[in-house]
């Protein structure tokens, strides 16, 4: 088995729900990052791309089911380049990277573009088809933006609670206070703002043409603990702790990474950033989905042959501050190395794009901070988690 490497990563700035990217179709967002990733590889003949694998959670509207193939066509790549869309909800684009790595390691591919896209602003309302012709009465429209829809009646009710209510149950189980959540959220915004000011995202983020958005729109550099404490709970009126301030905002965006074999250096004109050293997908009780990254990261590290004491950087998708804190409390890791350039509480969480966002950030952090080993992990609704371990290619050499 050969090794798979991350050669590059790029993403759009993430736009707020109804914000700067709301007017852009998801297939156009996807086409942009795929095309941009190809453009950034100076030696790459687009016809040499073996596959385009994109993650997408909704897929109910303008994505046209297989948004990866749509992106290939809209980006003007050769018609011979295939495309496949994967859906592991919030972990979709990290799963796309995992699938790309497997193809490279088994010799099925040398160069793969992996990534993901989500326009939560443009996710459509859906109407179930009637079970008989000319039904009497009305029907209810269902939003596809986030969470359950058209739920099977055989599903257990405790499995199908909202993501927010599930996280309230998780933080109750592990004793995470509102104060800790707000402090964590404030840190995320502060670090994201500092990273942007320091130019950390200059090589990672490219503005979508025709828009004025050059930075992640949800970041609030003027936040305070007092402002966060004044926000009302979003999911429980009595005793709730999760608010709009300590949860990731709904967002729009796309991300991509260039995954390749050792031979891909000569094909792309790029040097590898990191080696994909291990990965894992796990599942647990749906209502405790936020805890799944704990085991996913542990398994991925074990498969890489390293431990937490070796890890110098962690990127954990901050779906909720409470969920993130539960994971950090469970891991034997210094919280200061987690999301050092800010996290999804500040940057946003466009479901299908977040996995490649954290992977690309991790690869760049390993280089910038001269660390050898890093972990990218993400929680997934309905009780799943995915994690990937990266080894700094230059430190390994």
Short mmCIF file of C-alpha atoms in Angstrom, two decimals:
data_model
loop_
_atom_site.label_atom_id
_atom_site.label_comp_id
_atom_site.label_asym_id
_atom_site.label_seq_id
_atom_site.Cartn_x
_atom_site.Cartn_y
_atom_site.Cartn_z
CA UNK A 1 0.00 0.00 0.00
CA UNK A 2 1.33 3.44 -0.94
CA UNK A 3 0.73 6.59 1.08
CA UNK A 4 -1.77 9.35 0.38
CA UNK A 5 -0.82 12.99 0.83
CA UNK A 6 -2.55 16.35 1.11
CA UNK A 7 -0.97 18.61 -1.49
CA UNK A 8 -3.13 21.70 -1.09
CA UNK A 9 -6.44 22.97 0.27
CA UNK A 10 -8.62 25.94 -0.55
CA UNK A 11 -12.05 27.20 0.46
CA UNK A 12 -14.38 30.12 0.08
CA UNK A 13 -14.98 32.46 2.98
CA UNK A 14 -18.04 31.20 4.85
CA UNK A 15 -21.11 33.41 4.51
CA UNK A 16 -23.89 33.88 7.03
CA UNK A 17 -27.34 32.37 6.47
CA UNK A 18 -29.04 34.83 4.14
CA UNK A 19 -25.76 36.74 3.87
CA UNK A 20 -23.08 37.48 1.30
CA UNK A 21 -23.16 34.06 -0.41
CA UNK A 22 -26.91 33.49 -0.27
CA UNK A 23 -27.26 34.50 -3.91
CA UNK A 24 -24.78 31.85 -5.11
CA UNK A 25 -25.98 28.39 -6.09
CA UNK A 26 -24.28 25.48 -4.32
CA UNK A 27 -23.20 23.89 -7.59
CA UNK A 28 -21.51 27.18 -8.52
CA UNK A 29 -19.75 27.30 -5.15
CA UNK A 30 -18.56 23.73 -5.69
CA UNK A 31 -17.40 24.43 -9.24
CA UNK A 32 -15.45 27.43 -8.04
CA UNK A 33 -13.40 25.59 -5.39
CA UNK A 34 -12.80 22.60 -7.66
CA UNK A 35 -11.59 24.88 -10.44
CA UNK A 36 -9.54 26.93 -8.00
CA UNK A 37 -7.89 23.83 -6.59
CA UNK A 38 -6.90 22.72 -10.09
CA UNK A 39 -5.63 26.20 -10.95
CA UNK A 40 -3.41 26.24 -7.85
CA UNK A 41 -1.54 23.14 -9.05
CA UNK A 42 0.74 24.67 -11.73
CA UNK A 43 1.83 21.40 -13.31
CA UNK A 44 -1.50 19.60 -13.29
CA UNK A 45 -3.10 18.55 -16.54
CA UNK A 46 -6.81 18.48 -15.56
CA UNK A 47 -7.26 15.35 -17.65
CA UNK A 48 -4.98 13.53 -15.19
CA UNK A 49 -7.49 13.97 -12.34
CA UNK A 50 -8.73 10.49 -11.50
CA UNK A 51 -11.84 11.57 -9.58
CA UNK A 52 -13.64 14.45 -7.90
CA UNK A 53 -15.27 13.46 -4.61
CA UNK A 54 -17.44 16.06 -2.89
CA UNK A 55 -19.44 15.94 0.31
CA UNK A 56 -22.90 17.43 0.57
CA UNK A 57 -25.46 16.98 3.35
CA UNK A 58 -28.70 18.26 1.85
CA UNK A 59 -28.66 17.45 -1.85
CA UNK A 60 -32.33 18.30 -2.10
CA UNK A 61 -32.20 21.30 -4.41
CA UNK A 62 -29.78 23.03 -6.75
CA UNK A 63 -27.05 20.47 -6.02
CA UNK A 64 -28.90 18.23 -8.50
CA UNK A 65 -28.16 15.10 -6.45
CA UNK A 66 -24.57 14.61 -7.67
CA UNK A 67 -23.02 18.01 -7.12
CA UNK A 68 -19.50 16.65 -7.71
CA UNK A 69 -20.23 15.82 -11.33
CA UNK A 70 -22.04 19.14 -11.72
CA UNK A 71 -18.94 20.91 -10.38
CA UNK A 72 -16.71 19.11 -12.90
CA UNK A 73 -18.91 20.25 -15.77
CA UNK A 74 -19.42 23.81 -14.52
CA UNK A 75 -15.70 24.22 -13.78
CA UNK A 76 -14.88 23.38 -17.38
CA UNK A 77 -12.79 20.32 -16.57
CA UNK A 78 -12.43 17.63 -19.23
CA UNK A 79 -15.57 15.56 -19.67
CA UNK A 80 -13.49 12.48 -18.90
CA UNK A 81 -13.11 13.54 -15.24
CA UNK A 82 -15.68 11.67 -13.10
CA UNK A 83 -17.38 12.98 -9.99
CA UNK A 84 -19.15 11.39 -7.04
CA UNK A 85 -21.02 12.91 -4.11
CA UNK A 86 -20.91 11.41 -0.63
CA UNK A 87 -23.26 12.13 2.25
CA UNK A 88 -22.21 11.55 5.83
CA UNK A 89 -24.01 14.73 6.88
CA UNK A 90 -21.60 17.06 8.73
CA UNK A 91 -18.69 14.70 8.07
CA UNK A 92 -19.28 14.46 4.33
CA UNK A 93 -16.21 16.30 3.06
CA UNK A 94 -13.89 14.66 5.60
CA UNK A 95 -15.30 11.34 4.40
CA UNK A 96 -14.59 12.49 0.83
CA UNK A 97 -10.93 12.88 1.81
CA UNK A 98 -10.94 9.43 3.40
CA UNK A 99 -12.34 7.90 0.21
CA UNK A 100 -9.80 9.78 -1.90
CA UNK A 101 -6.98 8.52 0.33
CA UNK A 102 -8.16 4.92 -0.02
CA UNK A 103 -8.18 5.24 -3.82
CA UNK A 104 -4.63 6.57 -3.78
CA UNK A 105 -3.35 4.00 -1.31
CA UNK A 106 -4.74 1.09 -3.30
CA UNK A 107 -3.33 2.38 -6.57
CA UNK A 108 -6.70 3.24 -8.08
CA UNK A 109 -5.80 6.92 -8.34
CA UNK A 110 -2.84 9.31 -8.32
CA UNK A 111 -4.68 12.64 -8.13
CA UNK A 112 -8.09 13.26 -6.58
CA UNK A 113 -9.89 16.51 -5.74
CA UNK A 114 -11.88 16.00 -2.54
CA UNK A 115 -14.06 18.54 -0.79
CA UNK A 116 -17.58 19.61 -0.06
CA UNK A 117 -20.22 22.28 -0.37
CA UNK A 118 -23.33 23.52 1.36
CA UNK A 119 -25.67 26.43 0.84
CA UNK A 120 -27.84 26.41 3.91
CA UNK A 121 -29.43 29.67 2.73
CA UNK A 122 -30.65 28.07 -0.49
CA UNK A 123 -31.71 24.69 0.92
CA UNK A 124 -35.26 24.26 -0.37
CA UNK A 125 -38.54 23.59 1.31
CA UNK A 126 -39.91 20.19 0.33
CA UNK A 127 -43.42 18.84 0.05
CA UNK A 128 -44.03 15.10 0.32
CA UNK A 129 -45.82 13.48 -2.58
CA UNK A 130 -49.41 12.47 -1.78
CA UNK A 131 -50.02 8.76 -1.35
CA UNK A 132 -53.11 8.90 -3.54
CA UNK A 133 -54.39 10.96 -6.43
CA UNK A 134 -56.41 14.09 -5.64
CA UNK A 135 -55.97 14.06 -1.85
CA UNK A 136 -58.29 16.13 0.29
CA UNK A 137 -56.87 18.65 2.73
CA UNK A 138 -53.53 20.41 2.92
CA UNK A 139 -49.89 19.40 3.21
CA UNK A 140 -47.01 20.78 5.22
CA UNK A 141 -43.83 22.21 3.72
CA UNK A 142 -40.64 21.02 5.42
CA UNK A 143 -37.35 22.96 5.52
CA UNK A 144 -34.24 21.04 4.45
CA UNK A 145 -31.81 23.54 5.94
CA UNK A 146 -30.88 21.51 9.02
CA UNK A 147 -31.98 18.47 10.97
CA UNK A 148 -34.68 15.87 10.61
CA UNK A 149 -37.39 16.01 7.97
CA UNK A 150 -40.12 13.56 6.87
CA UNK A 151 -39.23 11.32 9.82
CA UNK A 152 -40.08 7.62 9.69
CA UNK A 153 -42.66 6.89 12.41
CA UNK A 154 -40.73 3.76 13.41
CA UNK A 155 -37.78 5.87 14.61
CA UNK A 156 -37.46 6.10 18.39
CA UNK A 157 -38.46 9.60 19.57
CA UNK A 158 -35.28 10.07 21.62
CA UNK A 159 -33.23 9.49 18.45
CA UNK A 160 -34.96 12.25 16.50
CA UNK A 161 -34.73 15.19 18.88
CA UNK A 162 -33.23 18.36 17.43
CA UNK A 163 -29.46 18.78 17.35
CA UNK A 164 -29.77 21.50 19.96
CA UNK A 165 -31.86 19.41 22.33
CA UNK A 166 -29.46 16.49 21.83
CA UNK A 167 -26.58 18.75 22.83
CA UNK A 168 -28.48 19.97 25.89
CA UNK A 169 -28.78 16.33 26.94
CA UNK A 170 -25.08 15.75 26.27
CA UNK A 171 -23.97 18.74 28.35
CA UNK A 172 -26.28 17.64 31.16
CA UNK A 173 -24.73 14.19 31.11
CA UNK A 174 -21.19 15.57 31.34
CA UNK A 175 -21.81 18.66 33.46
CA UNK A 176 -20.81 21.44 31.06
CA UNK A 177 -21.92 24.84 32.33
CA UNK A 178 -23.27 27.80 30.37
CA UNK A 179 -20.28 29.86 31.53
CA UNK A 180 -17.77 27.42 30.03
CA UNK A 181 -19.69 27.37 26.77
CA UNK A 182 -19.71 31.15 26.47
CA UNK A 183 -16.00 31.36 27.33
CA UNK A 184 -15.23 28.76 24.68
CA UNK A 185 -17.29 30.65 22.09
CA UNK A 186 -15.58 33.94 22.90
CA UNK A 187 -12.18 32.27 22.51
CA UNK A 188 -13.20 30.93 19.10
CA UNK A 189 -14.15 34.37 17.82
CA UNK A 190 -11.01 35.96 19.27
CA UNK A 191 -8.68 33.37 17.75
CA UNK A 192 -10.45 33.48 14.37
CA UNK A 193 -10.11 37.26 14.24
CA UNK A 194 -6.45 37.10 15.28
CA UNK A 195 -5.76 34.44 12.64
CA UNK A 196 -7.31 36.56 9.92
CA UNK A 197 -5.38 39.64 11.08
CA UNK A 198 -2.13 37.64 11.10
CA UNK A 199 -2.69 36.37 7.54
CA UNK A 200 -3.10 32.73 8.60
CA UNK A 201 -5.91 32.20 6.11
CA UNK A 202 -4.26 33.93 3.17
CA UNK A 203 -3.22 30.63 1.54
CA UNK A 204 -6.44 28.85 2.47
CA UNK A 205 -9.29 31.17 1.49
CA UNK A 206 -10.21 32.65 -1.88
CA UNK A 207 -13.16 34.98 -2.39
CA UNK A 208 -15.96 33.89 -4.68
CA UNK A 209 -15.95 36.09 -7.82
CA UNK A 210 -18.50 38.86 -7.87
CA UNK A 211 -18.94 39.00 -4.11
CA UNK A 212 -17.39 41.36 -1.58
CA UNK A 213 -16.85 38.64 1.02
CA UNK A 214 -13.14 38.14 1.65
CA UNK A 215 -13.32 36.89 5.25
CA UNK A 216 -15.61 34.52 7.13
CA UNK A 217 -18.76 36.54 7.69
CA UNK A 218 -19.88 35.22 11.11
CA UNK A 219 -16.69 36.21 13.00
CA UNK A 220 -17.44 38.81 15.69
CA UNK A 221 -14.25 40.46 16.96
CA UNK A 222 -16.24 42.75 19.27
CA UNK A 223 -17.85 39.96 21.29
CA UNK A 224 -17.81 39.94 25.09
CA UNK A 225 -18.85 37.51 27.80
CA UNK A 226 -21.51 40.01 28.87
CA UNK A 227 -23.06 40.00 25.40
CA UNK A 228 -23.00 36.21 25.24
CA UNK A 229 -24.50 35.86 28.70
CA UNK A 230 -27.42 38.09 27.70
CA UNK A 231 -28.55 35.77 24.88
CA UNK A 232 -31.59 33.61 25.50
CA UNK A 233 -31.43 29.80 25.20
CA UNK A 234 -32.43 28.58 21.74
CA UNK A 235 -33.78 25.10 22.47
CA UNK A 236 -35.06 25.09 26.04
CA UNK A 237 -36.93 27.97 27.61
CA UNK A 238 -36.42 26.49 31.07
CA UNK A 239 -32.87 25.68 32.07
CA UNK A 240 -31.39 25.73 28.58
CA UNK A 241 -27.76 26.77 28.07
CA UNK A 242 -27.26 26.62 24.30
CA UNK A 243 -27.69 29.94 22.53
CA UNK A 244 -27.04 31.47 19.14
CA UNK A 245 -23.75 32.70 20.61
CA UNK A 246 -22.26 29.38 21.71
CA UNK A 247 -23.36 27.29 18.73
CA UNK A 248 -22.07 27.31 15.17
CA UNK A 249 -24.11 29.58 12.88
CA UNK A 250 -25.86 28.37 9.73
CA UNK A 251 -23.59 29.22 6.81
CA UNK A 252 -22.84 28.85 3.12
CA UNK A 253 -19.52 27.82 1.59
CA UNK A 254 -17.35 25.29 -0.21
CA UNK A 255 -13.94 23.73 0.34
CA UNK A 256 -11.56 21.43 -1.52
CA UNK A 257 -8.28 19.60 -1.08
CA UNK A 258 -5.87 18.00 -3.51
CA UNK A 259 -5.12 14.42 -2.48
CA UNK A 260 -2.44 12.44 -4.24
CA UNK A 261 0.20 9.74 -4.23
CA UNK A 262 3.92 10.35 -3.83
CA UNK A 263 4.09 10.49 -7.64
CA UNK A 264 1.54 13.31 -7.66
CA UNK A 265 4.31 15.79 -6.84
CA UNK A 266 5.59 15.53 -10.40
CA UNK A 267 2.05 15.56 -11.80
CA UNK A 268 0.89 18.65 -9.91
CA UNK A 269 4.02 20.73 -9.51
CA UNK A 270 3.40 20.87 -5.76
CA UNK A 271 5.15 19.44 -2.74
CA UNK A 272 2.97 17.54 -0.26
CA UNK A 273 1.86 19.30 2.92
CA UNK A 274 0.94 16.26 4.99
CA UNK A 275 0.56 12.51 4.87
CA UNK A 276 -2.80 10.96 5.73
CA UNK A 277 -1.62 8.63 8.49
CA UNK A 278 -4.87 7.26 9.90
CA UNK A 279 -8.63 7.66 9.95
CA UNK A 280 -11.71 6.25 11.59
CA UNK A 281 -15.49 6.43 11.39
CA UNK A 282 -17.57 5.51 14.44
CA UNK A 283 -21.20 5.56 15.55
CA UNK A 284 -23.05 5.84 18.86
CA UNK A 285 -26.50 6.74 20.16
CA UNK A 286 -28.04 9.34 17.83
CA UNK A 287 -28.94 11.74 20.65
CA UNK A 288 -25.31 11.77 21.81
CA UNK A 289 -23.83 12.46 18.39
CA UNK A 290 -21.62 15.16 19.87
CA UNK A 291 -19.52 12.61 21.75
CA UNK A 292 -18.68 10.49 18.69
CA UNK A 293 -15.45 12.38 17.79
CA UNK A 294 -13.94 11.11 21.05
CA UNK A 295 -13.75 7.49 19.91
CA UNK A 296 -13.14 8.43 16.27
CA UNK A 297 -9.97 10.32 17.19
CA UNK A 298 -8.79 7.59 19.55
CA UNK A 299 -9.17 4.94 16.83
CA UNK A 300 -7.51 7.09 14.17
CA UNK A 301 -4.53 7.73 16.45
CA UNK A 302 -4.21 4.03 17.26
CA UNK A 303 -4.21 3.19 13.57
CA UNK A 304 -1.51 5.80 13.01
CA UNK A 305 0.70 4.34 15.70
CA UNK A 306 0.88 7.57 17.72
CA UNK A 307 -0.72 8.88 20.91
CA UNK A 308 -2.04 12.17 22.23
CA UNK A 309 1.39 13.01 23.63
CA UNK A 310 2.68 13.14 20.03
CA UNK A 311 -0.09 15.45 18.77
CA UNK A 312 0.78 19.12 18.35
CA UNK A 313 -2.37 20.45 16.66
CA UNK A 314 -6.06 19.54 16.71
CA UNK A 315 -8.92 20.80 14.56
CA UNK A 316 -12.28 19.86 16.06
CA UNK A 317 -15.40 21.12 14.32
CA UNK A 318 -17.29 23.24 16.84
CA UNK A 319 -20.88 22.30 16.07
CA UNK A 320 -21.70 23.48 19.59
CA UNK A 321 -19.41 24.78 22.31
CA UNK A 322 -20.88 22.26 24.75
CA UNK A 323 -20.20 19.33 22.44
CA UNK A 324 -16.65 20.51 21.83
CA UNK A 325 -15.94 20.85 25.54
CA UNK A 326 -17.20 17.33 26.20
CA UNK A 327 -14.71 16.02 23.63
CA UNK A 328 -11.81 18.06 25.02
CA UNK A 329 -12.55 16.87 28.53
CA UNK A 330 -12.43 13.26 27.31
CA UNK A 331 -9.17 13.55 25.38
CA UNK A 332 -5.72 13.70 26.95
CA UNK A 333 -4.91 16.89 25.09
CA UNK A 334 -3.90 20.47 25.88
CA UNK A 335 -6.95 22.64 25.00
CA UNK A 336 -4.61 25.37 23.77
CA UNK A 337 -3.60 23.33 20.72
CA UNK A 338 -7.25 22.87 19.68
CA UNK A 339 -8.61 25.24 17.02
CA UNK A 340 -5.80 27.74 17.52
CA UNK A 341 -7.00 29.70 14.48
CA UNK A 342 -10.62 29.74 15.61
CA UNK A 343 -13.38 27.22 15.04
CA UNK A 344 -16.86 26.78 13.64
CA UNK A 345 -18.51 28.75 16.47
CA UNK A 346 -16.92 31.79 14.86
CA UNK A 347 -16.21 30.70 11.27
CA UNK A 348 -19.49 28.89 10.62
CA UNK A 349 -20.48 25.35 9.74
CA UNK A 350 -21.73 24.83 6.17
CA UNK A 351 -22.39 21.14 6.72
CA UNK A 352 -20.87 19.48 3.66
CA UNK A 353 -17.88 21.84 3.52
CA UNK A 354 -16.68 21.76 7.13
CA UNK A 355 -14.65 18.55 7.03
CA UNK A 356 -12.25 19.76 4.36
CA UNK A 357 -12.14 23.13 6.08
CA UNK A 358 -10.71 21.61 9.26
CA UNK A 359 -8.41 19.29 7.30
CA UNK A 360 -6.91 22.12 5.25
CA UNK A 361 -6.48 24.28 8.34
CA UNK A 362 -4.78 21.41 10.16
CA UNK A 363 -2.33 20.80 7.33
CA UNK A 364 -1.36 24.49 7.26
CA UNK A 365 -1.12 24.66 11.05
CA UNK A 366 1.30 21.73 11.16
CA UNK A 367 3.62 23.63 8.83
CA UNK A 368 3.20 27.04 10.46
CA UNK A 369 3.67 25.68 13.98
CA UNK A 370 6.36 23.12 13.06
CA UNK A 371 4.38 20.22 14.50
CA UNK A 372 4.61 16.68 13.20
CA UNK A 373 1.23 15.14 14.11
CA UNK A 374 -2.29 16.53 14.02
CA UNK A 375 -5.88 15.36 14.37
CA UNK A 376 -8.98 16.56 12.51
CA UNK A 377 -12.29 15.38 13.98
CA UNK A 378 -15.95 16.13 13.42
CA UNK A 379 -19.26 15.15 14.99
CA UNK A 380 -22.15 14.09 12.79
CA UNK A 381 -25.89 14.18 13.37
CA UNK A 382 -27.66 10.86 14.00
CA UNK A 383 -24.73 9.65 16.09
CA UNK A 384 -21.53 9.45 14.05
CA UNK A 385 -18.02 10.83 14.07
CA UNK A 386 -15.06 10.91 11.68
CA UNK A 387 -11.41 11.65 12.42
CA UNK A 388 -8.24 11.87 10.33
CA UNK A 389 -4.64 11.96 11.55
CA UNK A 390 -2.12 13.95 9.51
CA UNK A 391 1.65 13.80 9.60
CA UNK A 392 3.54 16.91 8.54
CA UNK A 393 5.29 15.79 5.33
CA UNK A 394 8.22 18.09 5.89
CA UNK A 395 8.72 17.14 9.52
CA UNK A 396 8.59 13.46 8.56
CA UNK A 397 11.22 13.99 5.89
#
